[in-house]
Each structure stands twice: as structure tokens, then as C-alpha cells.
Coordinates of C-alpha atoms in Angstrom, one line a residue:
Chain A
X1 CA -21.1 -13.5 -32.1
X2 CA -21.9 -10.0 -32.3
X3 CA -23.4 -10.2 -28.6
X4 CA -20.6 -12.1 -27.1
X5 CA -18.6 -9.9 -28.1
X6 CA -20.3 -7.0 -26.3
X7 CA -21.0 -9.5 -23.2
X8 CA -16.8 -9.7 -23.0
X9 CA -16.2 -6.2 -23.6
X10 CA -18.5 -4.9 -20.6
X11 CA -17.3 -7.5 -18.3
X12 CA -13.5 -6.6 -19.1
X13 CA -14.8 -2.6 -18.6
X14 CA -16.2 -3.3 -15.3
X15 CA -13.6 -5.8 -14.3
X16 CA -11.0 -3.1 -14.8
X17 CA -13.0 -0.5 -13.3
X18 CA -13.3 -3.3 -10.0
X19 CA -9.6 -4.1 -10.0
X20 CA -8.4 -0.7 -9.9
X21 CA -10.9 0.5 -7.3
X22 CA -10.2 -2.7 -5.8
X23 CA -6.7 -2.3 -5.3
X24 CA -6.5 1.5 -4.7
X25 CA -8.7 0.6 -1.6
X26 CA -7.2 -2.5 -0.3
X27 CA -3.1 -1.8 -0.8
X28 CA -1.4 -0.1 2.2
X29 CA -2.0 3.6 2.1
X30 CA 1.2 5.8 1.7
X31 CA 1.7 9.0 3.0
X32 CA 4.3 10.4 1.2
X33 CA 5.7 10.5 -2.1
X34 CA 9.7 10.3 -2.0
X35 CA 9.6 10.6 -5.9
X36 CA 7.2 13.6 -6.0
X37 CA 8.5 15.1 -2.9
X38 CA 5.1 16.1 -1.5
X39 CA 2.3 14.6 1.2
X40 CA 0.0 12.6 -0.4
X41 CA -3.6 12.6 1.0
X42 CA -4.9 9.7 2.7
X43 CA -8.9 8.5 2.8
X44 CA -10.9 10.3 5.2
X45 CA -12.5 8.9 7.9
X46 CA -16.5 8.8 6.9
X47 CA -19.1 10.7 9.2
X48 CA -22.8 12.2 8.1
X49 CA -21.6 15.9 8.9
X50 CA -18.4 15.5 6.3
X51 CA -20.3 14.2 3.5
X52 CA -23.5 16.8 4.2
X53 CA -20.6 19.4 3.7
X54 CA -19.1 17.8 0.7
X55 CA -15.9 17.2 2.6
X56 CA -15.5 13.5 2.4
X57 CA -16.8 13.4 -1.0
X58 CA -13.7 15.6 -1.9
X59 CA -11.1 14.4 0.1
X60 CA -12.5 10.9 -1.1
X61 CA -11.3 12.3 -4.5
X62 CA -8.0 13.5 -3.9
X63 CA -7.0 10.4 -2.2
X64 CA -8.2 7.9 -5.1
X65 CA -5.5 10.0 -7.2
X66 CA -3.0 10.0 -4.5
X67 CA -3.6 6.2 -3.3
X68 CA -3.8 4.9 -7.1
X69 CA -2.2 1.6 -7.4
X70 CA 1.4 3.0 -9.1
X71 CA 0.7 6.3 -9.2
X72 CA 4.5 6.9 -9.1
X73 CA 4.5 4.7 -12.8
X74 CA 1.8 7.2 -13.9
X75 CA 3.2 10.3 -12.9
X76 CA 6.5 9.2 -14.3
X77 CA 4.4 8.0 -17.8
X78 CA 2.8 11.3 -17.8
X79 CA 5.9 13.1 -17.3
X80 CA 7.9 10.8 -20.2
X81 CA 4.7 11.5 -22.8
X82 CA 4.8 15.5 -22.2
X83 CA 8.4 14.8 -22.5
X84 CA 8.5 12.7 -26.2
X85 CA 5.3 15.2 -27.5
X86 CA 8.6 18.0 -27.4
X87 CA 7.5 19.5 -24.0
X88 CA 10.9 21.1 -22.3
X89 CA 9.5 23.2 -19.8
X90 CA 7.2 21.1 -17.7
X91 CA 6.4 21.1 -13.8
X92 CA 7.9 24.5 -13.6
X93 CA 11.1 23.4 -14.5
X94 CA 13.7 23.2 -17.9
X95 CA 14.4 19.6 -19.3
X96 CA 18.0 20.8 -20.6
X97 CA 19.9 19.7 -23.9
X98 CA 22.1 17.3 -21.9
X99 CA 19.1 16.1 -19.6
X100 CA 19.5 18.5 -16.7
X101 CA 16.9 19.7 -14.9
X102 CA 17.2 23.5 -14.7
X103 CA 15.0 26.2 -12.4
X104 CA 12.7 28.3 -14.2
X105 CA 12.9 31.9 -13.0
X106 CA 11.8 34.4 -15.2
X107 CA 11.3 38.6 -14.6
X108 CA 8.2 37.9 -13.8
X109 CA 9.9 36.5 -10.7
X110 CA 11.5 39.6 -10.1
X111 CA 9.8 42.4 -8.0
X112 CA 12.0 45.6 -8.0
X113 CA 10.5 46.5 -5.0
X114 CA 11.4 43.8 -3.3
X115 CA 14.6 43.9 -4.6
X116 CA 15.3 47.5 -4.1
X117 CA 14.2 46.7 -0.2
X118 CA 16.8 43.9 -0.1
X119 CA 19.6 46.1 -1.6
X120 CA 18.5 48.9 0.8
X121 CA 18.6 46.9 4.0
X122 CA 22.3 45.5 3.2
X123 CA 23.2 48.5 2.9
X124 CA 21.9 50.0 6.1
X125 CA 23.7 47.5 8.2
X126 CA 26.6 47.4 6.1
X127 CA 26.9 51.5 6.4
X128 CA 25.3 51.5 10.0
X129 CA 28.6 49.1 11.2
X130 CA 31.0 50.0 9.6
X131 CA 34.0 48.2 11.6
X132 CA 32.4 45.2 9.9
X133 CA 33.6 43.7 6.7
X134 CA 30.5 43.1 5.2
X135 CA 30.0 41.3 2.0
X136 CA 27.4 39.9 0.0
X137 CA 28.2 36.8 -1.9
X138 CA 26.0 35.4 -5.1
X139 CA 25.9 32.2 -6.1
X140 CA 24.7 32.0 -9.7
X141 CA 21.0 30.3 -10.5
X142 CA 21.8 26.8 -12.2
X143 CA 20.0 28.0 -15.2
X144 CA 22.4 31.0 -15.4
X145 CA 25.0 29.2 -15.5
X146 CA 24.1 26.2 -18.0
X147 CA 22.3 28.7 -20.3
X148 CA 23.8 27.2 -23.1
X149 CA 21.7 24.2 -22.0
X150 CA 18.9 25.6 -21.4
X151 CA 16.3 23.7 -24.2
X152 CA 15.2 25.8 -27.5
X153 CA 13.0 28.9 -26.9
X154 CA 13.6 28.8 -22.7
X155 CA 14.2 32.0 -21.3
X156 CA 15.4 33.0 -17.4
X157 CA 16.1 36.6 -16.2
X158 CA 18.7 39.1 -16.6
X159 CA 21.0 38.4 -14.2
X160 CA 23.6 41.5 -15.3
X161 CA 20.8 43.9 -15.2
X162 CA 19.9 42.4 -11.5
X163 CA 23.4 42.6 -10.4
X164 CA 24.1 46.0 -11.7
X165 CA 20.7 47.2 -9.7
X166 CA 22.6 45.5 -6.8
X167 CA 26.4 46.8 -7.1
X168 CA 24.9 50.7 -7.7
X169 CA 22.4 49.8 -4.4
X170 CA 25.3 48.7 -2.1
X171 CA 28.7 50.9 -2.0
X172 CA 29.7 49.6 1.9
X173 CA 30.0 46.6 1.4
X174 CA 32.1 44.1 -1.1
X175 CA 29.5 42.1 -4.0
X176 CA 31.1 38.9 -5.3
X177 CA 28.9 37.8 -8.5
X178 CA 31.3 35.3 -11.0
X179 CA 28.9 33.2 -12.9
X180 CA 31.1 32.6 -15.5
X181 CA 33.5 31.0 -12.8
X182 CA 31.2 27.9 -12.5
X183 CA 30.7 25.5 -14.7
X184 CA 27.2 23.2 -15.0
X185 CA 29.1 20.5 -13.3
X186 CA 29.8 22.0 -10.4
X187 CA 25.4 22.4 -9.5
X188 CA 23.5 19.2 -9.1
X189 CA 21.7 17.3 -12.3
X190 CA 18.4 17.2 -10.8
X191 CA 18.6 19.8 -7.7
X192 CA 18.9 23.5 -7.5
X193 CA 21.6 23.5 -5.4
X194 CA 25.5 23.6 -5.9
X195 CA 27.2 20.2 -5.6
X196 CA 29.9 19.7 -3.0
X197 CA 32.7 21.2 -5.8
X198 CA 30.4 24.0 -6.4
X199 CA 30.5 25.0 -3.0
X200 CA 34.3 24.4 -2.6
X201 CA 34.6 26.8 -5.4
X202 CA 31.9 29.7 -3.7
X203 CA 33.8 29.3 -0.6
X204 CA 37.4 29.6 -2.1
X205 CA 35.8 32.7 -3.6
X206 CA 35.2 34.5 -0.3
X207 CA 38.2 33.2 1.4
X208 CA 40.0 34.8 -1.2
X209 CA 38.2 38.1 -1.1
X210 CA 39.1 38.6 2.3
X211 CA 42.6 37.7 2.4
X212 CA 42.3 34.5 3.5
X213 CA 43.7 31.1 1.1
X214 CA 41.5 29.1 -0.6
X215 CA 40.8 25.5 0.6
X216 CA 42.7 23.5 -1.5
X217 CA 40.4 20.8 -2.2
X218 CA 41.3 17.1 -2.5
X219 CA 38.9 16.3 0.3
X220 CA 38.4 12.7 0.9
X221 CA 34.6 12.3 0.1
X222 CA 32.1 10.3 0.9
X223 CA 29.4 9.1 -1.4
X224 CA 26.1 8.0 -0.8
X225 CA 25.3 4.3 -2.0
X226 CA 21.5 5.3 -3.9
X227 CA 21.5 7.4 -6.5
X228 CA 20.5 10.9 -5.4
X229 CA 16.7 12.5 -7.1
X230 CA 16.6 16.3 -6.3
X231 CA 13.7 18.8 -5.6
X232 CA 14.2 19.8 -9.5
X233 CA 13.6 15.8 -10.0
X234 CA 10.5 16.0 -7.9
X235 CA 8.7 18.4 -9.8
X236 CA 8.9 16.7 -13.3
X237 CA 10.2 12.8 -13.2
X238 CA 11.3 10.9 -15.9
X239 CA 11.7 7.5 -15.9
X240 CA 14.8 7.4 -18.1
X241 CA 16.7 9.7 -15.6
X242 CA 19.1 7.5 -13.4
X243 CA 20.3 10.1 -10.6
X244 CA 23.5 10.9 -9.9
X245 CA 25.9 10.8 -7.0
X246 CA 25.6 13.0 -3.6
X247 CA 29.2 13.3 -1.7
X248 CA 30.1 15.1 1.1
X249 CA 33.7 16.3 1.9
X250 CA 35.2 14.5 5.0
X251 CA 36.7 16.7 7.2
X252 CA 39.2 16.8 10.1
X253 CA 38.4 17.9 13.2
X254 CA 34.6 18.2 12.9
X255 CA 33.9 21.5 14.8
X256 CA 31.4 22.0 17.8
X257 CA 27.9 22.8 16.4
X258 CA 24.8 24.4 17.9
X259 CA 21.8 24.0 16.3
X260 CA 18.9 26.5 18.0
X261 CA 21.1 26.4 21.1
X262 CA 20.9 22.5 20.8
X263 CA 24.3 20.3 20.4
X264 CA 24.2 19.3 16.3
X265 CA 26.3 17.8 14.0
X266 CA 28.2 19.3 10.7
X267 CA 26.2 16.3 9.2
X268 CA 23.1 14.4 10.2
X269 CA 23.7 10.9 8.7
X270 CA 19.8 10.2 9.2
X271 CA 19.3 12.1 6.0
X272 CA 22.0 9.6 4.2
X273 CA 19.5 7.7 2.2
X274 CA 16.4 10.0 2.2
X275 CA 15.2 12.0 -0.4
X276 CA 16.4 15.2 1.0
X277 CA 20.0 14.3 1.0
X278 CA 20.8 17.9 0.4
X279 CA 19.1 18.3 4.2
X280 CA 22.1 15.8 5.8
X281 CA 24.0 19.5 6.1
X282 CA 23.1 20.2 9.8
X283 CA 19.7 18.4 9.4
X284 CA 18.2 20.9 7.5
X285 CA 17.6 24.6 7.6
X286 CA 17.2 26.3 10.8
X287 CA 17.1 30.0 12.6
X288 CA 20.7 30.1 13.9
X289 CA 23.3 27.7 13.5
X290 CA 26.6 28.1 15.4
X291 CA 29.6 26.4 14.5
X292 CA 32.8 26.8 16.6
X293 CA 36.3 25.2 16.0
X294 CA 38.3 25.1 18.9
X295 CA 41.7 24.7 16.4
X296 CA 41.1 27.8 14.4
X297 CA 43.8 30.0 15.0
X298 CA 42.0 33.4 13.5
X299 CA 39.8 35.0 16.5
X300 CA 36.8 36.1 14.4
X301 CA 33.7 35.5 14.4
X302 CA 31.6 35.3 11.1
X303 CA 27.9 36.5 11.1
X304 CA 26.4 34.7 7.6
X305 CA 22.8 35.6 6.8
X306 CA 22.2 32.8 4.1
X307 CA 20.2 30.5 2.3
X308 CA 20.6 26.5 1.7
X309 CA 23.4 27.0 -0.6
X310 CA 25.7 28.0 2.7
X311 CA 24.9 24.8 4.4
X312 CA 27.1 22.9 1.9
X313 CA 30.3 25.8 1.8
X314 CA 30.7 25.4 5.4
X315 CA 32.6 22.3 5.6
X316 CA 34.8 24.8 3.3
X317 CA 34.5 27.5 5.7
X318 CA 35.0 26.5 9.0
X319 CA 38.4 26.1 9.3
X320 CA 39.0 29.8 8.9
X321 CA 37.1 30.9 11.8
X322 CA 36.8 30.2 15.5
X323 CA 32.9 31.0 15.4
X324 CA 30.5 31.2 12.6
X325 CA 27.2 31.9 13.2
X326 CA 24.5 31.0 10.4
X327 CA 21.2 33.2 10.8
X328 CA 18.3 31.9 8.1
X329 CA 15.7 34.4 8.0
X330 CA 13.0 32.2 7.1
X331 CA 13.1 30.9 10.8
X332 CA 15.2 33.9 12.8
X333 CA 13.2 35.8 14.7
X334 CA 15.2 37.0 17.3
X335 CA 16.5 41.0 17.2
X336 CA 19.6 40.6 14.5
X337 CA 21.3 44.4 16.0
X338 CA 21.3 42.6 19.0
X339 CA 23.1 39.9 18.0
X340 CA 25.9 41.9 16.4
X341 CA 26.4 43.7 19.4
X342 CA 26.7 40.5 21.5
X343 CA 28.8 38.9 19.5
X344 CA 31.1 41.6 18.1
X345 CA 31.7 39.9 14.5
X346 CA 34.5 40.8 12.5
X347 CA 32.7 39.9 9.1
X348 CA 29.6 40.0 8.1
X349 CA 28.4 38.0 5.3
X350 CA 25.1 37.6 3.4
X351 CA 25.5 34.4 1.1
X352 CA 22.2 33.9 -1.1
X353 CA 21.9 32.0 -4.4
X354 CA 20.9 35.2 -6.8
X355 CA 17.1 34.4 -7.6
X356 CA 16.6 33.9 -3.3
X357 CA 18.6 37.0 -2.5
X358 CA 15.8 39.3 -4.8
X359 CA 13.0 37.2 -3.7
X360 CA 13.6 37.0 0.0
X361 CA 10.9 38.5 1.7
X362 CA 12.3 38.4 5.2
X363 CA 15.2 40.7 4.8
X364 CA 12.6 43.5 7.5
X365 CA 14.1 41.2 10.0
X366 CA 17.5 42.4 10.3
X367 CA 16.5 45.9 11.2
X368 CA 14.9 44.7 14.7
Chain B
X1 CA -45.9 72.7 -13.0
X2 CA -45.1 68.9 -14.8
X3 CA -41.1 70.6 -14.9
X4 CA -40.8 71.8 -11.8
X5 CA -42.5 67.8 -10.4
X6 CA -39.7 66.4 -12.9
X7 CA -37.2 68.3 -12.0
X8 CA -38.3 67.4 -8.5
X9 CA -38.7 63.8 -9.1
X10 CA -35.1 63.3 -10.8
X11 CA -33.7 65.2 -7.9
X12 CA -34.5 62.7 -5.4
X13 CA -33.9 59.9 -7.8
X14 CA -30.2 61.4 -8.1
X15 CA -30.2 61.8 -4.3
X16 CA -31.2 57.7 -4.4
X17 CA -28.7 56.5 -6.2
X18 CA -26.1 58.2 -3.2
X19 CA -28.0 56.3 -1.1
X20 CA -27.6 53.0 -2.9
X21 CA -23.6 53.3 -3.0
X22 CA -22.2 50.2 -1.5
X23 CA -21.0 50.7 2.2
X24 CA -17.6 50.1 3.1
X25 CA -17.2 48.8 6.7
X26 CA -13.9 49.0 7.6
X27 CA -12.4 48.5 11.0
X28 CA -8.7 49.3 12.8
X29 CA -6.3 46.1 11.1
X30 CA -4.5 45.7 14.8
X31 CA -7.8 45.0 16.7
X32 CA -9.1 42.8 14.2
X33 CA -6.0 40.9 14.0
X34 CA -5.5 40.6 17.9
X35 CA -9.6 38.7 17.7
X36 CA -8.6 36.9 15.0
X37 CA -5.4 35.7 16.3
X38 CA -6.6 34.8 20.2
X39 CA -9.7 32.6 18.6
X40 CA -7.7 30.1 16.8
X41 CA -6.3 28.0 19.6
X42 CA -4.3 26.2 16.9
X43 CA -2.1 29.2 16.4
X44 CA 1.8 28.4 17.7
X45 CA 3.8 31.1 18.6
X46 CA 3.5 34.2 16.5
X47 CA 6.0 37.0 15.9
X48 CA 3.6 40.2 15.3
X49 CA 4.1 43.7 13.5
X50 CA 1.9 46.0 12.8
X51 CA 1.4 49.0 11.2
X52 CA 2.0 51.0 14.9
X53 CA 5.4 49.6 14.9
X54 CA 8.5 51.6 14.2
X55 CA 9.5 50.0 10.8
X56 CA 6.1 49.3 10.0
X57 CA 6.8 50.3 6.1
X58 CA 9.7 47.7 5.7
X59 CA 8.1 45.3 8.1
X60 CA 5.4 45.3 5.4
X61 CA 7.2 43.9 2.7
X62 CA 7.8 40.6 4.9
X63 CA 3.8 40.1 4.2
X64 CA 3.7 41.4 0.5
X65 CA 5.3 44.2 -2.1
X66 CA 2.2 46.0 -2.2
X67 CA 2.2 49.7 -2.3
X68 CA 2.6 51.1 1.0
X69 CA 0.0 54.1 0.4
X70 CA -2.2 52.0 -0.6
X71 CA -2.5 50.8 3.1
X72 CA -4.5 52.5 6.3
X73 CA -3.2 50.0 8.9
X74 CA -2.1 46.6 8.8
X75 CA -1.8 43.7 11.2
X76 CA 0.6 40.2 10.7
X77 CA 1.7 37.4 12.6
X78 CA 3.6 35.1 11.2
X79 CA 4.7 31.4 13.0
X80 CA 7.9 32.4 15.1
X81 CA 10.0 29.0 13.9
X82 CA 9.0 29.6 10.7
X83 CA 6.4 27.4 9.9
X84 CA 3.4 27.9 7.7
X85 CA 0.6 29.7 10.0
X86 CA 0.0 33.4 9.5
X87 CA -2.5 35.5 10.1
X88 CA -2.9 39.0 8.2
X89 CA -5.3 42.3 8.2
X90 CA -4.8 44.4 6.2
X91 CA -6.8 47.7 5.5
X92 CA -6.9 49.1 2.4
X93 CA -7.5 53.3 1.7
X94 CA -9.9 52.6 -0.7
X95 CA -12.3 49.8 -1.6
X96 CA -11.0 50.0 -5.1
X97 CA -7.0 49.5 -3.8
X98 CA -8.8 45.9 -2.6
X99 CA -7.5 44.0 -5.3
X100 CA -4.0 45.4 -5.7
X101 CA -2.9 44.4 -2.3
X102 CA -4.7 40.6 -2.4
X103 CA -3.2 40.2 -5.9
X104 CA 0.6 41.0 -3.7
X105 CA -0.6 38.2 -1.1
X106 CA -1.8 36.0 -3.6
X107 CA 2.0 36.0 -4.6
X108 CA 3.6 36.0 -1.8
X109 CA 1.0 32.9 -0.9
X110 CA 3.1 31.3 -4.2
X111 CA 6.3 32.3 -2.9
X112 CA 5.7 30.4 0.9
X113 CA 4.0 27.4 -1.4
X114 CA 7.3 27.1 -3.6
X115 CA 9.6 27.5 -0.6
X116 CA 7.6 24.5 1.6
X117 CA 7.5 22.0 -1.4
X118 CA 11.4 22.2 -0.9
X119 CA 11.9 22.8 2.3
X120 CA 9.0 21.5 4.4
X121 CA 6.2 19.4 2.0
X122 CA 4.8 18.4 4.9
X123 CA 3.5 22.2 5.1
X124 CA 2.5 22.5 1.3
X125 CA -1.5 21.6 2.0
X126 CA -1.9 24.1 4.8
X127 CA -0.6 27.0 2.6
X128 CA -2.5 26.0 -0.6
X129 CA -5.8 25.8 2.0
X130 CA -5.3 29.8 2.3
X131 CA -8.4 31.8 3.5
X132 CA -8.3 35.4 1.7
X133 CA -11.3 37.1 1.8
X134 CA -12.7 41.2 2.1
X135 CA -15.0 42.6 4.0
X136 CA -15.3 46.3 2.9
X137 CA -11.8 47.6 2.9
X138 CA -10.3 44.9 5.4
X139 CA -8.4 42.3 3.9
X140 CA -8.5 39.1 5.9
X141 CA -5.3 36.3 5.4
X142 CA -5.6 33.2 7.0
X143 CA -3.3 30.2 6.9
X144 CA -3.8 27.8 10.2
X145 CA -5.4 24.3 10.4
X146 CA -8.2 25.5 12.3
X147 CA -8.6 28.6 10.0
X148 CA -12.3 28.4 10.3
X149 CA -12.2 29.4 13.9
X150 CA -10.5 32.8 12.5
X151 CA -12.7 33.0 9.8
X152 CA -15.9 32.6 12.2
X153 CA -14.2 35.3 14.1
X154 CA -13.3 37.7 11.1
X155 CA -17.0 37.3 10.4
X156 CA -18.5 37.8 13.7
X157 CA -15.8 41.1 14.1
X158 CA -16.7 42.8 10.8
X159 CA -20.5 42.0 11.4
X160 CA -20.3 44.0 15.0
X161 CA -19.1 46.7 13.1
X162 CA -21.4 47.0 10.7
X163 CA -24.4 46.5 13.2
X164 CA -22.7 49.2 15.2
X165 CA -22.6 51.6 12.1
X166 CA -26.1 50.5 10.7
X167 CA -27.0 52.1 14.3

């Protein structure tokens, strides 16, 4: 009896052991995870010279945990058991009281000198041209502004201290920083970014500040038929979360857009049911965007130096200028003075979410 | 006559232990870089700037937030559409700065890593595959995906200089 029962118990371990190597073999590799946003490694191709250097043995590795037969059920299990053992902060990111997923950015993620270079090149340009209204616009971090969400003993930085450092650092040009103006409902449940009213609301903001009305709203918009996961998502999934809805404002008179120099689009439907929805603005993030509306009646042009959280304001935007050009650092490399003497802009905007405006390390670029 | 032999023989012990201090090859950041940089055919476009260049302080920060003084000369290129390759020497004053201005790459490394897996995941494996290694007081940065031809090239650079100063 006692023998059988050891006979069954070894044939069920290696069984199990068979199937799952089995099926982690012979089930069509995947390259990608949409679910946990990232590449996932595929098998190696098998040669004497990788595995004398250990490199298909490794690779070999990393692809049986990448290729396993529902890994995306795993990760998500993982995730939910971190999640029921009281775990908030997981993945990098906060599980919130109502289920949000908020960003984790702490003073650790803070460098002052960074910061104080930043603040000090604004400035520059801002006092170097000084027949440009320049201004530097803040969107709050989405843990900022659902603080009172933020799960039991979470922490994120000082954002009054940062924004004091910034308004004694930059005297020529106009700082908008209203956190308290948003509300959590206006940033994404599962993304970092603003949602469409969010952006409505950032863009009203400037508008305003420079004597221009704010859009009125009551946009027509278009939702997406899936449920939209975020990067936030990505990083820490849980079964039990369900989405939420991604909508884009539809707009009249789609302006003329130049992406790189290339004809573009205000949106890039491609994007309409991938995982990167946020990327259906323009397509993505890209050096220099230019976007011209033939039916503005105000001349200006609008230099913005801007992260991803401008790509969604401009369909609140446009309509005020003739010409805005978008300039991303991250992928700008072309001389920024020049540009501002080509193109003569009226206004000159830098529009960062706080968090990337103090840890952008590109901001060198703007003195070439 | 056994004091003065002691005093003798701890005199040139003392004079051995000079001898025995580590040597620190070091080596102009800019010509290192420029090897480095034409041996990896795998490179795209690079924007370069250097510590010869006008703002080479400020340009600095783009690579790290390391202290500036820390740093003799410096060389980085960085992909010109903003992919993940770059390519960075940096040398360092002193040997003993070393770790203060890898520990600054090291998070500015994180910083490219975070900004890919939202941006670009695609690029995420190439950054996390970062070369950083010393030689002396050069610093060597390496992401590509043929880094090994730089690194084969950082070696056979640094090893001509020390031949040269063995000589």
C-alpha cells in the first residue's frame, strides 16, 4: 500500500515536471508581454561556443520563466498574494485605499543638483529672451494629488519644499503649480498620466494665465471599446482590477501636424487598442512635433519644451495658436537658441509633470 | 653596527612599500571615447560632448550629477534619436573619486531603465546589459548591442597605455 503510494506520488512529480517543461517548450513563443509591458526573452538558438560561455545556459533560463505556460496567471497570482499578505507598495508602485495605482517617488528621487541645474537653465533662457513670455507649468504627481489615498505608512516627496526651491530659482518667468486644483479623478486609475479632463483642466490653467479663455469643455469624446491597463498596471497587476475607460476629445478642424518634419496626425488610431493607448497622442513621444492650425486667428507661435503629459493638453491647446511647436528633450538634439531665433515665438512654455521636471537630465540641451 | 643595518634595512623596506602602491593608468577621456566609439559598428548616430566643449560643466549633468571637480576630462555620446546606446569616459582626479562618479551613473543607468519600460520596453534589456567598468582612473560606460567590441577596445586602449608607461 505503502509502495503504491510512493509509485503514484513520483509518477505525478515527474509527470508535472514533464507537462510543464512540456508545454513551456511546445506552445507558441511570445515576445512580448502586453500585461507586464516589457520584452520577454525568447529561447536561444543552441551552438557549442554559447553554451562553453554559459550563454545559452542562461538565456535558456530566462526564457523558461518568460515562455512559462500562463505566466501572465502567475504574475498576476503573485501579484494578488503580495497583495492579501497586506503588501501596498509593490513593483515600485502604491496600491491606494480606493484601488488606485499611485507612482512612488520619494526624496531619494530628488537630486538638488539636478534640480538646481534645471531651475538654473529656465532661467537663463527665460532672462536671456526676454521678449518671450516664458512660463513653466507643473502638473501635479498622481500620488500628490490622491495623497489622502495613498495606503497606510506610504510616503512621496515634498512637493511645497520642491516648488518653493523652484519659484525662488526662476524670477523671469511665470510658475503655475495648483495641485489642490485637481482632483484624483481627473489622473488615470492605473497610469501616471492625467486623463483627458485632467489635461482640459492643465490647459485651461495656462490659457488663462496668459489672457487667453479657457476651453470650455463638453467635447464630444470618443472612448475606446477595451478596458484601458496603464504603465502603473504593468508594473504590479492584479487580477481583480478591471481597467477603466481611455477617451479622447474629438475636435474640429484637426490641425496640420509634423512629426520630425514628417506629415502626422493629432491622433494615431493604430494605438486604439494597444496597450499603450496613452501613445495614440501623435503616436508617441518624439524630438519635435509641430502642429499648425490654419483657422487660428492669434499669430503666435508656441515653443513647449514638455513631457508626455503635453501630448494629451494639446487637443486643448491648439486652437489658440497658429503654430505650436513641441520640443521633447529626450529625443531633441538639434541647437534649441537656434530654433528660437528661426521661429521667433511669442511664448515660451516648459510643461513637465513635477517629479519629470526635477529629474530631467536633458535640460544641457537647451543651451546649444 | 646591527642599528645602523636596521635602520638601513627598514629604510628600504619603507622605500618598498612606495614601490608597491597600486599604479593608476589613466588616459585623456576624449581619445578613449573617440576608439571606443569608432570600434562598435553597431553604434547609430551619436550626439557627442566632451569636456573641451563650451558648456562642458552643464553638458555633464546630461550623463550624471556627479561632482564636477571630481572630474579631469570626460567624453559622452549619447544615440541622437534618443534611443538607448551611449557611450561614456569619464576620468576621474583621483582613484579614490572612482566610486562617487560610477555610483551617479549607476543612477542615472536607473533613471534611462525607468524611462524605457514606459516609453520604449523594447529598449529595457539593452540598458539593464550596461558595461561599467575602471581601469585606473578612467571610468568606461557602455550601453550598445555589440558592447563587447567597445569593451575589447577599452581593454586594448588602456593596455597600450600602460605598456607605454611600464616603458
Amino acid at each position: 500500500m505503502r509502495s503504491s503510494f510512493h509509485r503514484l506520488h513520483t509518477v505525478l512529480f515527474i509527470g508535472f515536471l514533464l507537462l510543464g517543461g512540456g508545454l513551456c517548450v511546445l506552445h507558441t513563443p511570445r515576445s512580448f508581454s502586453e500585461m507586464e509591458n516589457r520584452v520577454l526573452t525568447a529561447f536561444p538558438q543552441v551552438s557549442v561556443d554559447g553554451i562553453l560561455s554559459g550563454q545559452v545556459q542562461r538565456d535558456v533560463e530566462k526564457a523558461a520563466g518568460d515562455q512559462m505556460t500562463g505566466r501572465d496567471y502567475f504574475v498576476q497570482l503573485a501579484t494578488g498574494a503580495r497583495y492579501l499578505l497586506g503588501e501596498r507598495q509593490i513593483g515600485g508602485v502604491y496600491i491606494g485605499t480606493d484601488g488606485r495605482y499611485l507612482e512612488c517617488v520619494t526624496e531619494a528621487d530628488i537630486s538638488e543638483k539636478r534640480l538646481a541645474t534645471n531651475i538654473m537653465v529656465t532661467e537663463k533662457i527665460a532672462q536671456e529672451h526676454p521678449h518671450i513670455r516664458t512660463t513653466v507649468f507643473l502638473a501635479p504627481t498622481n500620488s500628490v494629488v490622491a495623497a489622502e489615498l495613498l495606503p497606510e505608512g506610504a510616503y512621496t516627496y515634498e512637493d511645497e519644499a520642491v516648488i518653493e526651491t523652484i519659484r525662488a530659482g526662476i524670477s523671469d518667468a511665470q510658475v503655475i503649480y495648483e495641485p489642490d486644483a485637481f482632483s484624483p479623478e481627473e489622473y488615470f486609475l492605473t497610469d501616471h498620466h492625467w486623463n483627458t479632463y485632467g489635461a482640459l483642466k492643465g490647459a485651461g490653467m495656462y490659457l488663462q494665465s496668459v489672457g487667453m479663455a479657457a476651453p470650455a469643455g463638453g467635447y464630444e469624446v470618443i472612448e475606446s471599446e477595451k478596458p484601458f491597463f496603464g504603465t502603473l498596471y504593468s508594473k504590479a497587476p492584479l487580477a481583480a482590477c478591471r481597467g477603466e475607460d481611455f477617451c479622447y476629445p474629438q475636435v474640429e478642424n484637426e490641425p496640420e501636424v509634423l512629426i520630425d518634419g514628417k506629415k502626422g496626425s493629432l491622433y494615431d488610431d493604430s494605438f486604439w487598442d494597444k496597450k499603450d493607448r496613452y501613445a495614440a497622442y501623435f503616436g508617441g513621444n518624439f524630438g519635435r512635433v509641430d502642429i499648425i492650425n490654419h483657422a487660428s486667428g492669434n499669430e503666435d507661435t508656441l515653443i513647449m519644451v514638455k513631457d508626455s503629459f503635453a501630448n494629451s493638453a494639446i487637443p486643448y491647446l491648439y486652437q489658440g495658436y497658429s503654430h505650436i511647436i513641441m520640443i521633447d528633450l529626450r529625443y531633441y538634439n538639434s541647437s534649441f537658441k537656434q530654433l528660437l531665433a528661426e521661429e521667433k515665438p511669442g511664448e515660451l512654455l516648459f510643461f513637465y509633470e513635477m517629479s519629470d521636471f526635477f529629474q530631467d537630465e536633458n535640460f544641457s540641451k537647451l543651451l546649444k | 653596527m646591527k642599528r645602523i643595518a636596521a635602520l638601513l634595512l627598514a629604510g628600504v623596506m619603507a622605500l618598498g612599500l612606495f614601490g608597491c602602491g597600486e599604479k593608476s593608468p589613466t588616459a585623456d577621456a576624449v581619445s578613449v571615447g573617440e576608439a571606443l566609439t569608432q570600434a562598435d559598428t553597431s553604434l547609430p548616430e551619436m550626439t557627442v560632448v566632451t569636456s573641451k566643449d563650451e558648456n562642458a560643466e552643464l553638458n555633464f549633468t546630461t550623463l550624471c550629477d556627479a561632482d564636477y571637480g571630481l572630474v579631469s576630462s570626460y567624453y559622452y555620446a549619447y544615440a541622437s534619436d534618443g534611443t538607448a546606446p551611449e557611450v561614456a569616459i569619464v576620468t576621474t582626479k583621483k582613484e579614490a573619486d572612482n566610486a562617487k562618479v560610477m555610483e551617479a551613473i549607476v543612477k542615472h543607468v536607473e533613471t534611462r531603465r525607468g524611462t524605457m519600460a514606459e516609453y520604449s520596453p523594447e529598449e529595457v534589456e539593452l540598458v539593464t546589459n550596461y558595461t561599467l567598468v575602471r581601469r585606473g582612473r578612467v571610468i568606461c560606460y557602455i550601453v550598445s548591442k555589440k558592447r563587447g567590441l567597445s569593451e575589447t577596445a577599452f581593454t586594448e586602449y588602456m593596455d597600450g597605455i600602460e605598456a607605454a608607461d611600464a616603458k
